[in-house]
Coordinates of C-alpha atoms in Angstrom, one line a residue:
M1132 CA -132.3 50.5 28.0
R1133 CA -131.9 50.8 24.3
F1134 CA -130.0 48.8 21.8
Y1135 CA -129.2 50.3 18.3
I1136 CA -126.7 49.3 15.7
P1137 CA -128.1 49.8 12.2
T1138 CA -124.9 48.8 10.7
K1139 CA -125.0 45.5 8.6
I1140 CA -121.9 43.7 9.3
F1141 CA -120.0 40.8 7.7
S1142 CA -116.9 39.2 9.3
E1143 CA -115.7 36.4 7.0
E1144 CA -112.7 35.8 4.6
Q1145 CA -113.3 37.0 1.2
C1146 CA -115.8 39.3 2.7
V1147 CA -115.9 42.2 0.2
V1148 CA -116.0 40.1 -3.0
N1149 CA -118.7 37.9 -1.3
H1150 CA -120.9 40.8 -0.7
S1151 CA -120.2 42.8 -3.8
L1152 CA -124.3 42.7 -4.2
D1153 CA -124.6 44.5 -1.0
I1154 CA -122.2 47.2 -2.0
A1155 CA -123.8 47.8 -5.4
A1156 CA -127.3 48.1 -3.5
Y1157 CA -126.0 51.8 -2.4
G1158 CA -125.6 53.3 -5.9
K1159 CA -124.0 53.2 -9.4
K1160 CA -120.5 55.5 -8.4
A1161 CA -118.3 55.1 -5.4
L1162 CA -116.3 57.7 -3.7
I1163 CA -113.5 55.5 -2.4
V1164 CA -111.6 57.3 0.5
T1165 CA -108.3 55.7 1.7
G1166 CA -104.9 57.0 2.9
R1167 CA -101.8 56.5 1.2
N1168 CA -100.9 53.2 1.5
S1169 CA -102.6 50.7 3.6
A1170 CA -105.7 50.1 1.5
K1171 CA -103.5 49.1 -1.5
S1172 CA -100.7 47.4 0.7
S1173 CA -103.3 45.1 2.5
G1174 CA -105.2 44.1 -0.7
A1175 CA -108.7 45.6 0.8
F1176 CA -108.3 48.2 -2.1
A1177 CA -108.1 45.4 -5.1
D1178 CA -111.0 43.4 -3.5
V1179 CA -113.2 46.8 -3.6
L1180 CA -112.2 47.2 -7.2
S1181 CA -112.9 43.6 -8.2
A1182 CA -116.1 43.6 -6.0
L1183 CA -117.4 47.0 -7.7
G1184 CA -116.1 45.9 -11.3
Q1185 CA -118.1 42.3 -10.9
E1186 CA -121.2 44.6 -10.6
E1187 CA -120.5 47.0 -12.8
V1188 CA -120.3 49.9 -10.6
D1189 CA -118.1 53.2 -11.0
S1190 CA -115.8 54.5 -8.8
V1191 CA -113.3 57.1 -8.2
L1192 CA -110.4 57.5 -5.6
F1193 CA -109.6 59.9 -3.1
D1194 CA -106.5 58.5 -1.2
E1195 CA -105.1 61.8 0.6
I1196 CA -106.6 61.0 4.2
E1197 CA -104.0 61.6 6.8
E1198 CA -103.5 59.9 10.2
N1199 CA -105.8 62.2 12.5
P1200 CA -107.7 63.5 9.4
S1201 CA -108.3 67.3 9.4
I1202 CA -111.5 69.4 8.4
E1203 CA -109.5 70.9 5.4
T1204 CA -109.3 67.2 4.0
V1205 CA -112.4 66.3 4.4
M1206 CA -113.8 69.4 2.7
R1207 CA -111.4 68.7 -0.2
A1208 CA -112.7 65.2 -0.5
A1209 CA -116.4 66.2 -0.3
Q1210 CA -115.8 68.7 -3.1
F1211 CA -114.2 66.2 -5.1
G1212 CA -116.9 63.9 -4.7
L1213 CA -119.4 66.2 -5.9
R1214 CA -117.6 67.0 -8.9
E1215 CA -117.6 63.5 -9.9
Q1216 CA -121.4 62.8 -8.8
V1217 CA -120.8 60.1 -6.6
D1218 CA -124.0 58.6 -4.7
F1219 CA -122.0 56.8 -1.8
V1220 CA -118.8 56.5 -0.2
I1221 CA -116.8 53.4 0.8
G1222 CA -113.9 54.2 3.3
I1223 CA -111.1 51.8 3.4
G1224 CA -108.4 51.6 6.5
G1225 CA -107.9 52.3 9.8
G1226 CA -109.8 55.0 11.9
S1227 CA -108.5 58.0 9.9
P1228 CA -110.3 56.8 6.6
L1229 CA -113.3 55.3 8.3
D1230 CA -114.1 58.3 10.1
A1231 CA -113.2 60.9 7.2
A1232 CA -115.4 58.8 5.1
K1233 CA -118.6 59.3 7.4
A1234 CA -118.2 63.2 7.4
I1235 CA -117.2 63.6 3.6
A1236 CA -120.4 61.6 3.0
M1237 CA -122.3 64.2 5.0
M1238 CA -120.8 67.0 3.4
I1239 CA -121.7 65.6 0.0
A1240 CA -125.2 65.0 1.0
N1241 CA -125.3 68.9 2.1
P1242 CA -123.8 70.7 -1.1
D1243 CA -125.0 74.2 0.1
E1244 CA -123.5 73.9 3.5
D1245 CA -119.7 74.8 4.4
E1246 CA -117.3 73.3 6.8
R1247 CA -119.2 74.8 9.9
L1248 CA -121.9 72.1 9.6
L1249 CA -119.5 69.5 10.6
Y1250 CA -119.6 70.7 14.3
D1251 CA -123.0 72.4 14.4
G1252 CA -125.3 69.7 16.0
T1253 CA -128.5 71.9 15.7
K1254 CA -128.9 71.5 12.2
P1255 CA -130.5 68.1 11.0
T1256 CA -128.5 66.6 8.3
K1257 CA -128.7 63.6 5.7
N1258 CA -125.7 61.7 4.4
L1259 CA -124.7 59.5 1.6
P1260 CA -124.6 55.5 2.3
V1261 CA -121.1 54.7 3.6
V1262 CA -119.5 51.4 3.3
A1263 CA -116.8 50.7 5.8
V1264 CA -113.9 48.3 5.1
P1265 CA -111.5 48.4 8.1
T1266 CA -107.7 47.2 7.7
T1267 CA -106.8 47.7 11.3
A1268 CA -107.9 46.0 14.7
G1269 CA -108.6 49.2 16.8
T1270 CA -111.1 51.9 16.4
G1271 CA -114.2 49.8 15.6
S1272 CA -115.2 52.6 13.4
E1273 CA -117.0 50.4 10.9
A1274 CA -119.6 50.1 13.9
T1275 CA -119.8 53.3 15.2
P1276 CA -121.7 56.7 14.5
Y1277 CA -118.5 58.8 15.5
S1278 CA -116.1 60.9 13.1
I1279 CA -113.3 62.2 14.9
L1280 CA -111.5 65.1 13.2
T1281 CA -108.2 67.1 13.8
I1282 CA -109.1 71.0 14.3
H1283 CA -106.2 72.9 13.5
K1284 CA -107.5 76.2 14.7
S1285 CA -107.7 74.7 18.3
R1286 CA -105.0 72.2 18.2
T1287 CA -107.1 69.2 19.2
K1288 CA -109.2 66.6 17.9
K1289 CA -112.8 66.4 18.4
S1290 CA -115.9 64.2 17.5
L1291 CA -118.5 65.2 15.4
P1292 CA -122.0 65.7 16.9
H1293 CA -123.7 64.2 14.2
M1294 CA -124.4 60.3 14.2
I1295 CA -123.3 58.7 11.3
F1296 CA -123.4 54.9 11.3
P1297 CA -121.8 52.8 8.0
D1298 CA -124.7 51.2 6.4
L1299 CA -122.5 48.4 5.8
A1300 CA -119.1 47.0 7.5
L1301 CA -117.2 44.1 5.7
V1302 CA -114.5 42.9 8.2
D1303 CA -112.0 40.6 6.8
G1304 CA -109.1 39.5 9.2
R1305 CA -106.9 39.2 5.9
Y1306 CA -106.1 42.7 5.8
L1307 CA -104.1 42.8 9.0
T1308 CA -101.3 41.2 7.5
S1309 CA -99.7 44.3 5.9
I1310 CA -99.8 46.2 9.5
S1311 CA -96.7 47.0 11.3
Q1312 CA -96.0 45.1 14.7
S1313 CA -96.3 48.5 16.4
G1314 CA -99.3 49.5 14.3
M1315 CA -101.1 46.1 15.4
V1316 CA -99.9 46.9 19.1
Y1317 CA -101.2 50.5 19.3
T1318 CA -104.5 49.7 17.6
A1319 CA -105.1 46.6 19.9
V1320 CA -104.7 48.9 22.8
D1321 CA -107.2 51.5 21.3
T1322 CA -109.6 48.4 21.2
L1323 CA -108.6 47.7 25.1
A1324 CA -109.5 51.3 25.9
H1325 CA -112.9 51.3 24.1
L1326 CA -113.8 48.2 25.9
I1327 CA -112.8 49.6 29.6
E1328 CA -114.1 53.1 29.0
S1329 CA -117.8 51.6 27.7
C1330 CA -118.0 49.2 30.6
L1331 CA -116.8 51.8 33.5
N1332 CA -118.8 54.6 31.8
T1333 CA -122.1 56.5 33.1
H1334 CA -124.1 55.5 30.1
A1335 CA -123.2 51.6 30.1
T1336 CA -126.2 49.4 30.7
G1337 CA -127.0 45.9 30.9
Y1338 CA -127.2 45.8 26.9
S1339 CA -123.8 47.6 26.4
R1340 CA -122.2 45.7 28.9
M1341 CA -122.7 42.4 27.0
L1342 CA -120.9 43.8 24.3
S1343 CA -117.9 45.4 26.5
E1344 CA -117.6 42.3 28.7
Y1345 CA -117.5 40.1 25.7
G1346 CA -115.1 42.2 24.0
L1347 CA -112.9 42.0 27.4
K1348 CA -112.8 38.3 27.3
L1349 CA -111.7 38.3 23.4
W1350 CA -109.0 40.7 24.2
A1351 CA -107.7 38.5 26.9
K1352 CA -107.4 35.8 24.5
A1353 CA -105.8 38.2 21.8
K1354 CA -103.3 39.8 24.4
F1355 CA -100.5 37.2 24.0
L1356 CA -100.5 37.8 19.8
L1357 CA -99.0 41.4 20.5
N1358 CA -95.6 40.5 20.7
H1359 CA -95.7 38.6 17.5
Q1360 CA -95.4 40.0 13.9
P1361 CA -99.1 40.4 12.2
N1362 CA -97.6 38.1 9.5
D1363 CA -96.9 35.4 11.7
L1364 CA -100.5 34.9 13.1
E1365 CA -102.8 32.3 12.0
P1366 CA -105.8 33.5 10.1
A1367 CA -108.1 32.6 13.4
E1368 CA -105.8 35.0 15.4
R1369 CA -106.1 38.0 13.1
F1370 CA -109.8 37.5 13.4
L1371 CA -109.8 37.1 16.6
L1372 CA -108.3 41.0 17.1
M1373 CA -110.7 42.3 14.3
E1374 CA -113.7 40.7 16.3
A1375 CA -112.5 42.3 19.3
S1376 CA -112.2 45.5 17.5
T1377 CA -115.6 45.6 16.0
V1378 CA -117.5 44.6 19.2
A1379 CA -115.6 47.4 21.0
G1380 CA -117.0 49.9 18.4
M1381 CA -120.7 48.5 19.0
A1382 CA -120.1 49.0 22.7
I1383 CA -118.8 52.7 22.6
S1384 CA -121.5 53.3 20.0
H1385 CA -123.9 53.1 23.0
T1386 CA -121.8 54.6 25.7
G1387 CA -119.1 56.8 24.1
T1388 CA -115.4 57.2 25.6
S1389 CA -114.4 58.4 29.0
L1390 CA -111.2 59.9 30.5
P1391 CA -108.4 58.3 28.9
H1392 CA -109.6 58.9 25.4
G1393 CA -110.2 62.8 26.5
L1394 CA -106.6 63.0 27.9
S1395 CA -105.0 61.5 25.0
Y1396 CA -105.8 63.8 21.9
M1397 CA -103.3 66.5 23.5
L1398 CA -100.5 64.0 23.4
T1399 CA -101.4 63.1 19.7
Y1400 CA -101.8 66.5 18.3
E1401 CA -98.7 68.3 20.3
Y1402 CA -96.3 65.5 20.6
G1403 CA -97.3 63.0 17.9
I1404 CA -98.0 60.1 20.2
P1405 CA -99.9 57.4 18.0
H1406 CA -103.6 57.4 19.3
G1407 CA -103.4 53.8 20.8
K1408 CA -100.3 54.6 22.8
A1409 CA -101.8 57.9 24.0
V1410 CA -104.8 56.3 25.3
G1411 CA -103.3 53.4 26.5
V1412 CA -100.7 55.0 29.1
F1413 CA -103.6 56.6 31.0
L1414 CA -105.5 53.0 31.5
P1415 CA -103.7 52.0 34.7
N1416 CA -104.2 55.2 36.6
F1417 CA -108.0 55.3 35.4
L1418 CA -108.5 52.1 36.8
E1419 CA -106.7 52.8 40.1
A1420 CA -108.9 56.1 40.4
Y1421 CA -112.3 54.7 39.6
L1422 CA -114.2 54.6 42.7
D1423 CA -116.3 51.4 42.0
V1424 CA -113.7 48.6 42.9
S1425 CA -115.9 45.9 42.2
D1426 CA -116.4 46.9 38.7
V1427 CA -112.5 47.6 38.3
E1428 CA -112.0 43.9 39.8
N1429 CA -114.2 42.5 37.1
V1430 CA -112.7 44.3 34.2
L1431 CA -109.2 42.6 35.4
K1432 CA -110.7 39.4 35.9
L1433 CA -112.2 39.4 32.4
L1434 CA -109.1 40.4 30.8
G1435 CA -107.0 37.7 32.7
F1436 CA -105.0 40.0 34.9
E1437 CA -104.5 39.0 38.7
D1438 CA -104.6 42.6 40.0
L1439 CA -104.0 46.4 38.7
D1440 CA -100.0 45.9 39.3
E1441 CA -99.9 43.0 36.7
F1442 CA -101.9 45.0 34.2
R1443 CA -99.8 48.2 34.6
L1444 CA -96.7 46.1 34.3
F1445 CA -98.1 44.5 30.9
L1446 CA -98.9 47.5 29.5
T1447 CA -95.7 49.5 30.4
R1448 CA -93.9 46.5 28.7
L1449 CA -96.1 46.7 25.7
L1450 CA -96.2 50.4 25.2
G1451 CA -93.1 51.8 26.6
E1452 CA -93.1 55.1 28.5
I1453 CA -93.4 58.4 27.3
N1454 CA -91.5 61.4 27.8
I1455 CA -93.7 64.5 28.4
P1456 CA -93.5 67.2 31.1
E1457 CA -95.4 66.7 34.3
E1458 CA -96.9 70.2 34.4
V1459 CA -98.0 69.8 30.7
L1460 CA -99.8 66.6 31.5
L1461 CA -101.1 68.1 34.8
A1462 CA -102.4 71.5 32.6
N1463 CA -104.1 68.7 30.2
G1464 CA -105.8 67.5 33.2
K1465 CA -107.3 70.5 34.1
T1466 CA -108.6 71.5 30.8
V1467 CA -110.5 68.0 30.4
L1468 CA -111.8 68.4 33.8
A1469 CA -113.2 71.9 33.1
N1470 CA -114.8 70.2 29.9
Q1471 CA -118.6 69.0 30.9
G1472 CA -118.9 67.3 27.8
K1473 CA -115.7 65.4 28.4
M1474 CA -116.4 64.5 31.8
A1475 CA -119.7 63.5 31.2
N1476 CA -119.3 60.0 30.7
Y1477 CA -117.3 59.2 34.0
P1478 CA -119.9 58.1 36.7
F1479 CA -118.4 60.0 39.7
P1480 CA -117.3 63.6 41.0
M1481 CA -113.5 64.3 40.3
S1482 CA -111.3 66.6 42.2
E1483 CA -108.4 68.2 40.6
E1484 CA -106.2 66.0 42.7
E1485 CA -107.9 63.1 41.7
M1486 CA -107.6 63.9 38.1
A1487 CA -103.9 64.9 38.7
D1488 CA -103.3 61.3 39.8
I1489 CA -104.8 60.0 36.7
C1490 CA -102.3 62.2 34.6
R1491 CA -99.1 61.6 36.4
L1492 CA -97.3 58.9 34.3

């Protein structure tokens, strides 16, 4: 078994300002990578500027990261960072800015390479240091080596083959106050998917299950919060959601995700369904099809559900339904089934009929 989390993680109120010296240790000029709104509306951007100013570290801002960031945006940001001669990258936001920050840090550190490097796993690479400041409780990107980008040429999303862990993660539950209620739900369901898919995984070990099973217990406590507005939550409740997300990120850093994630990408790219919802709708069928019934029962028990029917009803009420033609869903399932990389994390052989059962929503 192996266990490896090189990221230094702090989780506390005023986390960014409290650890200004840790941030400053990575260089004298930072490229701050964000989306359009969440970094500023959450207060995280102001905290980062305060921390950098306190330590006399310069910075420049790239705030054009879209939801489901593209290769093209990453390359524009990297070119901007090269022109500005930055020596480390700070990602602020949800999974999109954090994933993009990792890819940008790699491209800046390899200035003689073009975008082909992003998906060329044969070349050894280096990257600038990355500081991650999450403002959502979903992707756990602050604790994973993954960077998932949109490839418009292929009309899909795909993880880079390079492992790029953040050097430092600063997790503060206060930043959840600015997220929408639907955003909180979808990101929390993404966390749930990470925990389930890591626990029921070819590569799960005793070490990784320590994380996924602990995370499932945290999620069981947090699931009742998802009918509330983020502003109505107590500080400890927001930190509970954040902790579950970070722990889930640590879990999938050892195992990767499985079929619900593989099936979700088409729904997001072609139909604009938010990632957490696109993943979550497949979770009940995934559990029903999973061959080790005792493992499924353990997952449901840790989540506080009596049986699969109760779990399915809970997610349906939480997420609603999706309206996509069945033939499209089945065709997507065949595509995933034919992809050995996407199937590698599922521990059992799977037939077309079994995949179709997972895809029928």
